[in-house]
mmCIF file of C-alpha atoms in Angstrom:
data_model
loop_
_atom_site.group_PDB
_atom_site.id
_atom_site.type_symbol
_atom_site.label_atom_id
_atom_site.label_comp_id
_atom_site.label_asym_id
_atom_site.label_seq_id
_atom_site.Cartn_x
_atom_site.Cartn_y
_atom_site.Cartn_z
ATOM 1 C CA UNK A 1 -125.066 33.711 -3.289
ATOM 2 C CA UNK A 2 -121.346 34.402 -2.926
ATOM 3 C CA UNK A 3 -119.530 32.114 -5.370
ATOM 4 C CA UNK A 4 -116.758 31.724 -2.822
ATOM 5 C CA UNK A 5 -119.244 30.011 -0.464
ATOM 6 C CA UNK A 6 -120.145 27.598 -3.261
ATOM 7 C CA UNK A 7 -116.448 27.081 -3.824
ATOM 8 C CA UNK A 8 -115.959 26.400 -0.122
ATOM 9 C CA UNK A 9 -118.537 23.614 -0.239
ATOM 10 C CA UNK A 10 -116.798 22.150 -3.261
ATOM 11 C CA UNK A 11 -113.461 22.337 -1.478
ATOM 12 C CA UNK A 12 -114.809 20.330 1.455
ATOM 13 C CA UNK A 13 -116.164 17.613 -0.796
ATOM 14 C CA UNK A 14 -113.154 17.452 -3.083
ATOM 15 C CA UNK A 15 -110.718 17.648 -0.199
ATOM 16 C CA UNK A 16 -112.341 14.662 1.442
ATOM 17 C CA UNK A 17 -112.383 12.767 -1.838
ATOM 18 C CA UNK A 18 -108.758 13.563 -2.591
ATOM 19 C CA UNK A 19 -107.743 12.546 0.921
ATOM 20 C CA UNK A 20 -109.327 9.124 0.378
ATOM 21 C CA UNK A 21 -108.076 8.671 -3.170
ATOM 22 C CA UNK A 22 -104.588 9.829 -2.286
ATOM 23 C CA UNK A 23 -104.201 7.315 0.544
ATOM 24 C CA UNK A 24 -101.032 5.350 0.071
ATOM 25 C CA UNK A 25 -101.019 1.658 0.890
ATOM 26 C CA UNK A 26 -99.513 1.214 4.326
ATOM 27 C CA UNK A 27 -96.668 -1.232 4.584
ATOM 28 C CA UNK A 28 -96.893 -3.181 7.861
ATOM 29 C CA UNK A 29 -94.349 -1.801 10.305
ATOM 30 C CA UNK A 30 -93.311 0.936 7.877
ATOM 31 C CA UNK A 31 -96.296 3.232 7.287
ATOM 32 C CA UNK A 32 -96.816 5.234 4.085
ATOM 33 C CA UNK A 33 -94.060 6.719 1.965
ATOM 34 C CA UNK A 34 -94.820 10.192 3.326
ATOM 35 C CA UNK A 35 -94.661 8.904 6.910
ATOM 36 C CA UNK A 36 -91.309 7.275 6.257
ATOM 37 C CA UNK A 37 -89.886 10.431 4.680
ATOM 38 C CA UNK A 38 -91.057 12.625 7.539
ATOM 39 C CA UNK A 39 -89.828 10.221 10.201
ATOM 40 C CA UNK A 40 -86.379 9.613 8.736
ATOM 41 C CA UNK A 41 -84.972 12.874 7.440
ATOM 42 C CA UNK A 42 -81.444 13.366 8.791
ATOM 43 C CA UNK A 43 -80.874 15.569 5.750
ATOM 44 C CA UNK A 44 -82.982 18.369 7.249
ATOM 45 C CA UNK A 45 -82.045 17.797 10.884
ATOM 46 C CA UNK A 46 -79.073 20.155 10.556
ATOM 47 C CA UNK A 47 -78.344 23.557 9.038
ATOM 48 C CA UNK A 48 -74.646 22.814 8.634
ATOM 49 C CA UNK A 49 -73.559 23.210 5.020
ATOM 50 C CA UNK A 50 -73.524 19.790 3.364
ATOM 51 C CA UNK A 51 -70.647 18.942 1.032
ATOM 52 C CA UNK A 52 -70.912 16.345 -1.710
ATOM 53 C CA UNK A 53 -69.953 15.712 -5.339
ATOM 54 C CA UNK A 54 -72.110 14.881 -8.344
ATOM 55 C CA UNK A 55 -70.628 13.151 -11.381
ATOM 56 C CA UNK A 56 -72.646 12.853 -14.585
ATOM 57 C CA UNK A 57 -72.600 13.547 -18.308
ATOM 58 C CA UNK A 58 -73.747 17.139 -17.870
ATOM 59 C CA UNK A 59 -73.703 17.946 -21.577
ATOM 60 C CA UNK A 60 -76.271 15.226 -22.273
ATOM 61 C CA UNK A 61 -78.376 16.158 -19.254
ATOM 62 C CA UNK A 62 -78.446 19.875 -20.111
ATOM 63 C CA UNK A 63 -79.612 19.146 -23.661
ATOM 64 C CA UNK A 64 -82.671 17.420 -22.195
ATOM 65 C CA UNK A 65 -84.717 20.412 -21.044
ATOM 66 C CA UNK A 66 -88.473 19.944 -20.949
ATOM 67 C CA UNK A 67 -91.266 19.174 -18.510
ATOM 68 C CA UNK A 68 -90.901 15.549 -19.634
ATOM 69 C CA UNK A 69 -87.117 15.374 -19.347
ATOM 70 C CA UNK A 70 -85.740 11.916 -18.630
ATOM 71 C CA UNK A 71 -83.578 10.765 -15.748
ATOM 72 C CA UNK A 72 -79.896 10.179 -16.508
ATOM 73 C CA UNK A 73 -77.377 8.134 -14.480
ATOM 74 C CA UNK A 74 -75.130 9.949 -12.006
ATOM 75 C CA UNK A 75 -72.922 9.228 -9.036
ATOM 76 C CA UNK A 76 -73.139 11.111 -5.759
ATOM 77 C CA UNK A 77 -70.128 11.055 -3.443
ATOM 78 C CA UNK A 78 -70.711 12.017 0.193
ATOM 79 C CA UNK A 79 -69.217 11.340 3.592
ATOM 80 C CA UNK A 80 -71.206 8.692 5.435
ATOM 81 C CA UNK A 81 -72.560 9.106 8.935
ATOM 82 C CA UNK A 82 -69.651 6.973 10.194
ATOM 83 C CA UNK A 83 -67.061 9.121 8.412
ATOM 84 C CA UNK A 84 -66.489 6.738 5.509
ATOM 85 C CA UNK A 85 -66.734 7.827 1.877
ATOM 86 C CA UNK A 86 -69.947 6.653 0.215
ATOM 87 C CA UNK A 87 -70.761 6.466 -3.488
ATOM 88 C CA UNK A 88 -74.439 6.402 -4.463
ATOM 89 C CA UNK A 89 -75.755 5.480 -7.889
ATOM 90 C CA UNK A 90 -78.541 8.003 -8.417
ATOM 91 C CA UNK A 91 -80.450 9.498 -11.346
ATOM 92 C CA UNK A 92 -80.645 13.165 -12.304
ATOM 93 C CA UNK A 93 -82.884 15.198 -14.584
ATOM 94 C CA UNK A 94 -83.461 18.871 -15.320
ATOM 95 C CA UNK A 95 -86.544 20.559 -13.879
ATOM 96 C CA UNK A 96 -88.190 23.941 -13.452
ATOM 97 C CA UNK A 97 -90.032 26.383 -15.665
ATOM 98 C CA UNK A 98 -88.378 29.737 -16.306
ATOM 99 C CA UNK A 99 -84.944 28.644 -15.074
ATOM 100 C CA UNK A 100 -85.196 25.539 -17.242
ATOM 101 C CA UNK A 101 -84.605 27.721 -20.310
ATOM 102 C CA UNK A 102 -81.001 27.619 -21.550
ATOM 103 C CA UNK A 103 -81.017 31.400 -22.209
ATOM 104 C CA UNK A 104 -81.676 31.955 -18.500
ATOM 105 C CA UNK A 105 -79.686 29.207 -16.802
ATOM 106 C CA UNK A 106 -76.722 27.463 -18.354
ATOM 107 C CA UNK A 107 -76.853 25.210 -15.298
ATOM 108 C CA UNK A 108 -80.568 24.543 -14.665
ATOM 109 C CA UNK A 109 -82.270 23.302 -11.493
ATOM 110 C CA UNK A 110 -82.136 19.545 -11.001
ATOM 111 C CA UNK A 111 -84.146 16.732 -9.492
ATOM 112 C CA UNK A 112 -82.232 13.937 -7.787
ATOM 113 C CA UNK A 113 -83.694 10.420 -7.697
ATOM 114 C CA UNK A 114 -82.210 8.227 -4.956
ATOM 115 C CA UNK A 115 -82.078 4.412 -4.934
ATOM 116 C CA UNK A 116 -84.307 2.461 -2.547
ATOM 117 C CA UNK A 117 -81.256 0.882 -0.921
ATOM 118 C CA UNK A 118 -77.757 2.056 -0.058
ATOM 119 C CA UNK A 119 -78.525 5.443 1.515
ATOM 120 C CA UNK A 120 -78.803 4.121 5.100
ATOM 121 C CA UNK A 121 -75.362 5.346 6.194
ATOM 122 C CA UNK A 122 -75.835 8.847 4.738
ATOM 123 C CA UNK A 123 -77.815 12.030 5.337
ATOM 124 C CA UNK A 124 -79.942 10.983 2.369
ATOM 125 C CA UNK A 125 -81.458 8.059 4.272
ATOM 126 C CA UNK A 126 -85.214 7.905 3.707
ATOM 127 C CA UNK A 127 -85.157 10.230 0.712
ATOM 128 C CA UNK A 128 -86.680 9.383 -2.670
ATOM 129 C CA UNK A 129 -86.721 12.384 -5.018
ATOM 130 C CA UNK A 130 -85.388 15.821 -4.098
ATOM 131 C CA UNK A 131 -85.306 19.179 -5.821
ATOM 132 C CA UNK A 132 -81.871 20.770 -6.045
ATOM 133 C CA UNK A 133 -81.725 24.546 -6.573
ATOM 134 C CA UNK A 134 -78.511 25.287 -8.457
ATOM 135 C CA UNK A 135 -76.347 28.328 -9.193
ATOM 136 C CA UNK A 136 -77.849 28.861 -12.697
ATOM 137 C CA UNK A 137 -74.756 30.451 -14.290
ATOM 138 C CA UNK A 138 -71.218 29.078 -13.903
ATOM 139 C CA UNK A 139 -69.163 32.252 -14.272
ATOM 140 C CA UNK A 140 -71.324 34.980 -12.735
ATOM 141 C CA UNK A 141 -70.987 35.480 -8.981
ATOM 142 C CA UNK A 142 -74.308 37.319 -8.851
ATOM 143 C CA UNK A 143 -76.184 34.108 -9.565
ATOM 144 C CA UNK A 144 -74.608 32.245 -6.658
ATOM 145 C CA UNK A 145 -75.730 35.168 -4.471
ATOM 146 C CA UNK A 146 -79.244 34.627 -5.826
ATOM 147 C CA UNK A 147 -79.051 30.977 -4.751
ATOM 148 C CA UNK A 148 -77.926 31.885 -1.235
ATOM 149 C CA UNK A 149 -80.661 34.507 -0.870
ATOM 150 C CA UNK A 150 -83.403 32.149 -2.009
ATOM 151 C CA UNK A 151 -82.137 29.587 0.494
ATOM 152 C CA UNK A 152 -82.323 32.262 3.214
ATOM 153 C CA UNK A 153 -85.887 33.146 2.207
ATOM 154 C CA UNK A 154 -86.938 29.538 2.832
ATOM 155 C CA UNK A 155 -85.111 29.613 6.179
ATOM 156 C CA UNK A 156 -86.775 32.922 7.059
ATOM 157 C CA UNK A 157 -90.222 31.443 6.489
ATOM 158 C CA UNK A 158 -89.167 28.483 8.673
ATOM 159 C CA UNK A 159 -88.620 30.994 11.496
ATOM 160 C CA UNK A 160 -92.208 32.197 11.120
ATOM 161 C CA UNK A 161 -93.990 28.839 10.821
ATOM 162 C CA UNK A 162 -93.394 25.086 10.727
ATOM 163 C CA UNK A 163 -95.865 25.012 7.835
ATOM 164 C CA UNK A 164 -93.044 25.565 5.402
ATOM 165 C CA UNK A 165 -90.557 23.689 3.249
ATOM 166 C CA UNK A 166 -87.310 22.764 4.976
ATOM 167 C CA UNK A 167 -84.075 23.254 3.041
ATOM 168 C CA UNK A 168 -80.417 22.255 3.357
ATOM 169 C CA UNK A 169 -77.587 24.355 1.966
ATOM 170 C CA UNK A 170 -74.903 22.425 0.098
ATOM 171 C CA UNK A 171 -71.503 23.122 -1.413
ATOM 172 C CA UNK A 172 -71.507 20.851 -4.436
ATOM 173 C CA UNK A 173 -68.668 19.780 -6.688
ATOM 174 C CA UNK A 174 -69.882 18.968 -10.197
ATOM 175 C CA UNK A 175 -67.737 16.502 -12.159
ATOM 176 C CA UNK A 176 -68.326 15.911 -15.865
ATOM 177 C CA UNK A 177 -68.201 12.176 -16.581
ATOM 178 C CA UNK A 178 -67.624 12.959 -20.276
ATOM 179 C CA UNK A 179 -64.592 15.106 -19.459
ATOM 180 C CA UNK A 180 -65.829 17.995 -21.591
ATOM 181 C CA UNK A 181 -66.645 20.466 -18.831
ATOM 182 C CA UNK A 182 -64.417 21.831 -16.091
ATOM 183 C CA UNK A 183 -65.023 20.586 -12.567
ATOM 184 C CA UNK A 184 -66.596 23.342 -10.466
ATOM 185 C CA UNK A 185 -67.864 23.781 -6.913
ATOM 186 C CA UNK A 186 -70.892 25.954 -6.225
ATOM 187 C CA UNK A 187 -73.542 26.592 -3.585
ATOM 188 C CA UNK A 188 -76.941 25.013 -4.051
ATOM 189 C CA UNK A 189 -79.688 23.819 -1.745
ATOM 190 C CA UNK A 190 -81.949 20.800 -1.400
ATOM 191 C CA UNK A 191 -85.685 21.242 -0.821
ATOM 192 C CA UNK A 192 -87.852 18.984 1.288
ATOM 193 C CA UNK A 193 -90.107 16.656 -0.705
ATOM 194 C CA UNK A 194 -93.677 18.025 -0.693
ATOM 195 C CA UNK A 195 -95.171 14.710 0.458
ATOM 196 C CA UNK A 196 -92.661 14.592 3.319
ATOM 197 C CA UNK A 197 -93.495 18.186 4.237
ATOM 198 C CA UNK A 198 -97.218 17.371 4.266
ATOM 199 C CA UNK A 199 -96.684 14.177 6.298
ATOM 200 C CA UNK A 200 -94.573 16.107 8.817
ATOM 201 C CA UNK A 201 -97.588 18.394 9.313
ATOM 202 C CA UNK A 202 -99.928 15.425 9.666
ATOM 203 C CA UNK A 203 -101.556 15.943 6.270
ATOM 204 C CA UNK A 204 -101.470 15.166 2.567
ATOM 205 C CA UNK A 205 -100.920 17.281 -0.539
ATOM 206 C CA UNK A 206 -104.147 18.498 -2.138
ATOM 207 C CA UNK A 207 -103.522 18.792 -5.884
ATOM 208 C CA UNK A 208 -106.547 20.905 -6.718
ATOM 209 C CA UNK A 209 -106.651 24.187 -8.635
ATOM 210 C CA UNK A 210 -109.433 26.759 -8.441
ATOM 211 C CA UNK A 211 -109.470 27.224 -4.664
ATOM 212 C CA UNK A 212 -109.977 30.823 -3.581
ATOM 213 C CA UNK A 213 -107.590 32.313 -1.022
ATOM 214 C CA UNK A 214 -110.545 32.833 1.335
ATOM 215 C CA UNK A 215 -111.162 29.079 1.302
ATOM 216 C CA UNK A 216 -107.809 28.245 2.871
ATOM 217 C CA UNK A 217 -106.585 28.290 6.466
ATOM 218 C CA UNK A 218 -106.844 32.031 7.091
ATOM 219 C CA UNK A 219 -104.131 32.361 9.726
ATOM 220 C CA UNK A 220 -101.624 30.752 7.372
ATOM 221 C CA UNK A 221 -103.016 32.557 4.317
ATOM 222 C CA UNK A 222 -102.559 35.966 5.929
ATOM 223 C CA UNK A 223 -99.032 35.026 6.970
ATOM 224 C CA UNK A 224 -98.189 33.851 3.440
ATOM 225 C CA UNK A 225 -99.557 37.039 1.870
ATOM 226 C CA UNK A 226 -97.648 39.322 4.257
ATOM 227 C CA UNK A 227 -94.486 37.216 3.851
ATOM 228 C CA UNK A 228 -94.666 37.555 0.070
ATOM 229 C CA UNK A 229 -94.974 41.318 0.570
ATOM 230 C CA UNK A 230 -92.010 41.214 2.974
ATOM 231 C CA UNK A 231 -89.738 39.648 0.333
ATOM 232 C CA UNK A 232 -91.352 41.602 -2.520
ATOM 233 C CA UNK A 233 -92.758 38.593 -4.379
ATOM 234 C CA UNK A 234 -95.859 38.687 -6.583
ATOM 235 C CA UNK A 235 -95.058 35.471 -8.479
ATOM 236 C CA UNK A 236 -97.569 33.210 -6.734
ATOM 237 C CA UNK A 237 -101.219 32.168 -6.855
ATOM 238 C CA UNK A 238 -103.326 29.893 -4.685
ATOM 239 C CA UNK A 239 -106.035 29.670 -7.351
ATOM 240 C CA UNK A 240 -103.601 28.425 -10.020
ATOM 241 C CA UNK A 241 -101.387 26.474 -7.582
ATOM 242 C CA UNK A 242 -98.522 28.621 -8.834
ATOM 243 C CA UNK A 243 -95.593 28.345 -6.414
ATOM 244 C CA UNK A 244 -98.059 27.234 -3.741
ATOM 245 C CA UNK A 245 -98.703 23.754 -2.346
ATOM 246 C CA UNK A 246 -102.013 23.119 -0.568
ATOM 247 C CA UNK A 247 -101.913 20.681 2.342
ATOM 248 C CA UNK A 248 -105.017 19.001 3.725
ATOM 249 C CA UNK A 249 -104.391 18.731 7.486
ATOM 250 C CA UNK A 250 -107.241 17.036 9.389
ATOM 251 C CA UNK A 251 -109.285 18.111 11.254
ATOM 252 C CA UNK A 252 -108.850 21.533 9.611
ATOM 253 C CA UNK A 253 -111.783 22.450 7.413
ATOM 254 C CA UNK A 254 -109.733 24.311 4.834
ATOM 255 C CA UNK A 255 -106.352 23.456 3.251
ATOM 256 C CA UNK A 256 -103.105 25.106 4.317
ATOM 257 C CA UNK A 257 -101.118 27.032 1.677
ATOM 258 C CA UNK A 258 -97.335 26.553 1.733
ATOM 259 C CA UNK A 259 -95.251 28.756 -0.596
ATOM 260 C CA UNK A 260 -92.084 27.912 -2.504
ATOM 261 C CA UNK A 261 -89.883 29.205 -5.361
ATOM 262 C CA UNK A 262 -88.838 32.743 -4.408
ATOM 263 C CA UNK A 263 -86.241 33.707 -7.013
ATOM 264 C CA UNK A 264 -88.513 36.418 -8.502
ATOM 265 C CA UNK A 265 -88.728 38.299 -5.208
ATOM 266 C CA UNK A 266 -87.679 41.916 -4.896
ATOM 267 C CA UNK A 267 -85.125 41.313 -2.160
ATOM 268 C CA UNK A 268 -83.193 39.133 -4.631
ATOM 269 C CA UNK A 269 -83.875 41.283 -7.713
ATOM 270 C CA UNK A 270 -82.645 38.660 -10.194
ATOM 271 C CA UNK A 271 -81.648 40.027 -13.638
ATOM 272 C CA UNK A 272 -84.391 38.003 -15.318
ATOM 273 C CA UNK A 273 -87.194 38.840 -12.867
ATOM 274 C CA UNK A 274 -90.026 41.041 -14.149
ATOM 275 C CA UNK A 275 -93.464 41.653 -12.598
ATOM 276 C CA UNK A 276 -96.566 40.598 -14.492
ATOM 277 C CA UNK A 277 -97.598 43.346 -16.938
ATOM 278 C CA UNK A 278 -101.088 43.361 -15.414
ATOM 279 C CA UNK A 279 -99.722 44.569 -12.088
ATOM 280 C CA UNK A 280 -99.281 48.296 -11.281
ATOM 281 C CA UNK A 281 -95.547 47.940 -10.622
ATOM 282 C CA UNK A 282 -92.623 48.162 -13.019
ATOM 283 C CA UNK A 283 -89.917 46.452 -10.966
ATOM 284 C CA UNK A 284 -89.873 43.476 -8.623
ATOM 285 C CA UNK A 285 -88.218 45.778 -6.074
ATOM 286 C CA UNK A 286 -91.576 47.570 -5.744
ATOM 287 C CA UNK A 287 -93.650 45.855 -3.095
ATOM 288 C CA UNK A 288 -97.311 45.099 -3.826
ATOM 289 C CA UNK A 289 -99.600 43.375 -1.326
ATOM 290 C CA UNK A 290 -101.445 40.555 -3.101
ATOM 291 C CA UNK A 291 -103.463 39.346 -0.136
ATOM 292 C CA UNK A 292 -107.233 39.665 0.043
ATOM 293 C CA UNK A 293 -108.746 42.213 2.386
ATOM 294 C CA UNK A 294 -108.632 41.450 6.086
ATOM 295 C CA UNK A 295 -109.963 43.139 9.161
ATOM 296 C CA UNK A 296 -107.103 44.984 10.924
ATOM 297 C CA UNK A 297 -107.642 42.678 13.897
ATOM 298 C CA UNK A 298 -106.806 39.672 11.687
ATOM 299 C CA UNK A 299 -103.775 41.365 10.166
ATOM 300 C CA UNK A 300 -102.169 42.679 13.367
ATOM 301 C CA UNK A 301 -101.111 39.304 14.876
ATOM 302 C CA UNK A 302 -99.096 38.591 11.721
ATOM 303 C CA UNK A 303 -97.408 41.998 11.849
ATOM 304 C CA UNK A 304 -96.668 41.391 15.527
ATOM 305 C CA UNK A 305 -95.073 38.050 14.624
ATOM 306 C CA UNK A 306 -92.742 39.747 12.141
ATOM 307 C CA UNK A 307 -91.736 42.262 14.801
ATOM 308 C CA UNK A 308 -91.011 39.504 17.324
ATOM 309 C CA UNK A 309 -88.919 37.600 14.773
ATOM 310 C CA UNK A 310 -87.012 40.599 13.406
ATOM 311 C CA UNK A 311 -83.799 40.021 15.343
ATOM 312 C CA UNK A 312 -83.756 36.312 14.430
ATOM 313 C CA UNK A 313 -84.334 37.099 10.768
ATOM 314 C CA UNK A 314 -81.567 39.678 10.626
ATOM 315 C CA UNK A 315 -79.195 37.394 12.551
ATOM 316 C CA UNK A 316 -79.906 34.565 10.101
ATOM 317 C CA UNK A 317 -78.997 36.689 7.085
ATOM 318 C CA UNK A 318 -76.004 38.329 8.776
ATOM 319 C CA UNK A 319 -74.432 34.976 9.704
ATOM 320 C CA UNK A 320 -74.808 33.378 6.264
ATOM 321 C CA UNK A 321 -71.534 32.094 4.822
ATOM 322 C CA UNK A 322 -70.828 33.056 1.222
ATOM 323 C CA UNK A 323 -73.132 36.082 1.223
ATOM 324 C CA UNK A 324 -71.228 39.190 0.142
ATOM 325 C CA UNK A 325 -71.299 42.392 2.174
ATOM 326 C CA UNK A 326 -72.977 44.183 -0.715
ATOM 327 C CA UNK A 327 -75.739 41.562 -1.018
ATOM 328 C CA UNK A 328 -76.360 41.543 2.733
ATOM 329 C CA UNK A 329 -76.485 45.336 2.981
ATOM 330 C CA UNK A 330 -78.999 45.593 0.146
ATOM 331 C CA UNK A 331 -81.201 42.874 1.661
ATOM 332 C CA UNK A 332 -81.209 44.421 5.143
ATOM 333 C CA UNK A 333 -82.076 47.835 3.698
ATOM 334 C CA UNK A 334 -84.979 46.212 1.830
ATOM 335 C CA UNK A 335 -86.211 44.574 5.027
ATOM 336 C CA UNK A 336 -85.802 47.854 6.935
ATOM 337 C CA UNK A 337 -88.324 49.423 4.560
ATOM 338 C CA UNK A 338 -90.815 46.659 5.383
ATOM 339 C CA UNK A 339 -90.406 47.174 9.118
ATOM 340 C CA UNK A 340 -90.840 50.908 8.748
ATOM 341 C CA UNK A 341 -94.107 50.213 6.930
ATOM 342 C CA UNK A 342 -95.629 47.735 9.383
ATOM 343 C CA UNK A 343 -94.839 50.001 12.341
ATOM 344 C CA UNK A 344 -96.463 53.060 10.783
ATOM 345 C CA UNK A 345 -100.295 52.921 11.154
ATOM 346 C CA UNK A 346 -100.826 55.161 8.114
ATOM 347 C CA UNK A 347 -98.529 53.002 5.980
ATOM 348 C CA UNK A 348 -100.320 49.835 7.151
ATOM 349 C CA UNK A 349 -103.633 51.394 6.181
ATOM 350 C CA UNK A 350 -102.264 52.323 2.760
ATOM 351 C CA UNK A 351 -100.427 49.096 1.916
ATOM 352 C CA UNK A 352 -102.575 46.373 3.507
ATOM 353 C CA UNK A 353 -106.045 47.827 3.959
ATOM 354 C CA UNK A 354 -106.720 50.207 1.063
ATOM 355 C CA UNK A 355 -104.615 48.293 -1.490
ATOM 356 C CA UNK A 356 -105.715 44.762 -0.601
ATOM 357 C CA UNK A 357 -107.417 42.552 -3.187
ATOM 358 C CA UNK A 358 -111.203 42.516 -3.200
#
């Protein structure tokens, strides 16, 4: 018997069990935490660049780099919805994996922890904990371009499907409470909480490794695999839950994969990005399709979707503030190569049919 069929049966049982076990207690008149986050998210209701300041002892925070890093006090200053200036007492900690290393990012990614009260008059109303993607290096313009491109990758996937993480670009002023670091203002972006994303889709996060790609929602799975090829990203895995969140959306039989964390993609070509040594590519700029084999009839609707969305995608990147001409030109040329491929039957056969995973 095909082990993937056995796995599928296990997925059904475990998915049901996790859905029951993961139920949050409902607060009368308020619903679950995920419901509240999805229902009250002014933060992601706009694509206008958000401007705010963060004040903290950055030296102390940046010394605390581990998967168990602690939260440290910080103040967030933002304009309220009524135009007044609001100061929020929040907590901040470092996060991430590769970018958490000091040799890679002098300014690592952060997680912001908001208070239960006091955010009502701000765009952060209803938020609990949020990931903040930062500029990584203070004095190298290239890294801020990386931040802007990763933000645009999230936005590009939003154009293709609602089953995606929403993001909000921000221009952030960082103030050192200890007075030891210069004040600086850089682009960063906030990422929708995964529970809020799942609740918005009518589901819950399924924290379960060992699920085969074939045992996920196949329309979404094919889209994810082609999208990762589009941006030149091989740094993901459904089986290992690596840069993938699985969402159990009733009454769907199989979970829905939602990708995140795109800084290792070829379109960005970050200085630190290297493909896995097991893969037959030597640069992240080389595209490699990591999806499992599909019948051409299953693949074509996804390719058609990319063709229909091409003008919107290009317009999104072209209009992005802060993106340099050089960065934009290189990205568009990279995307042009993708579109040449998907509109050439022989290239489609080579890239997606003969070279698919079996």
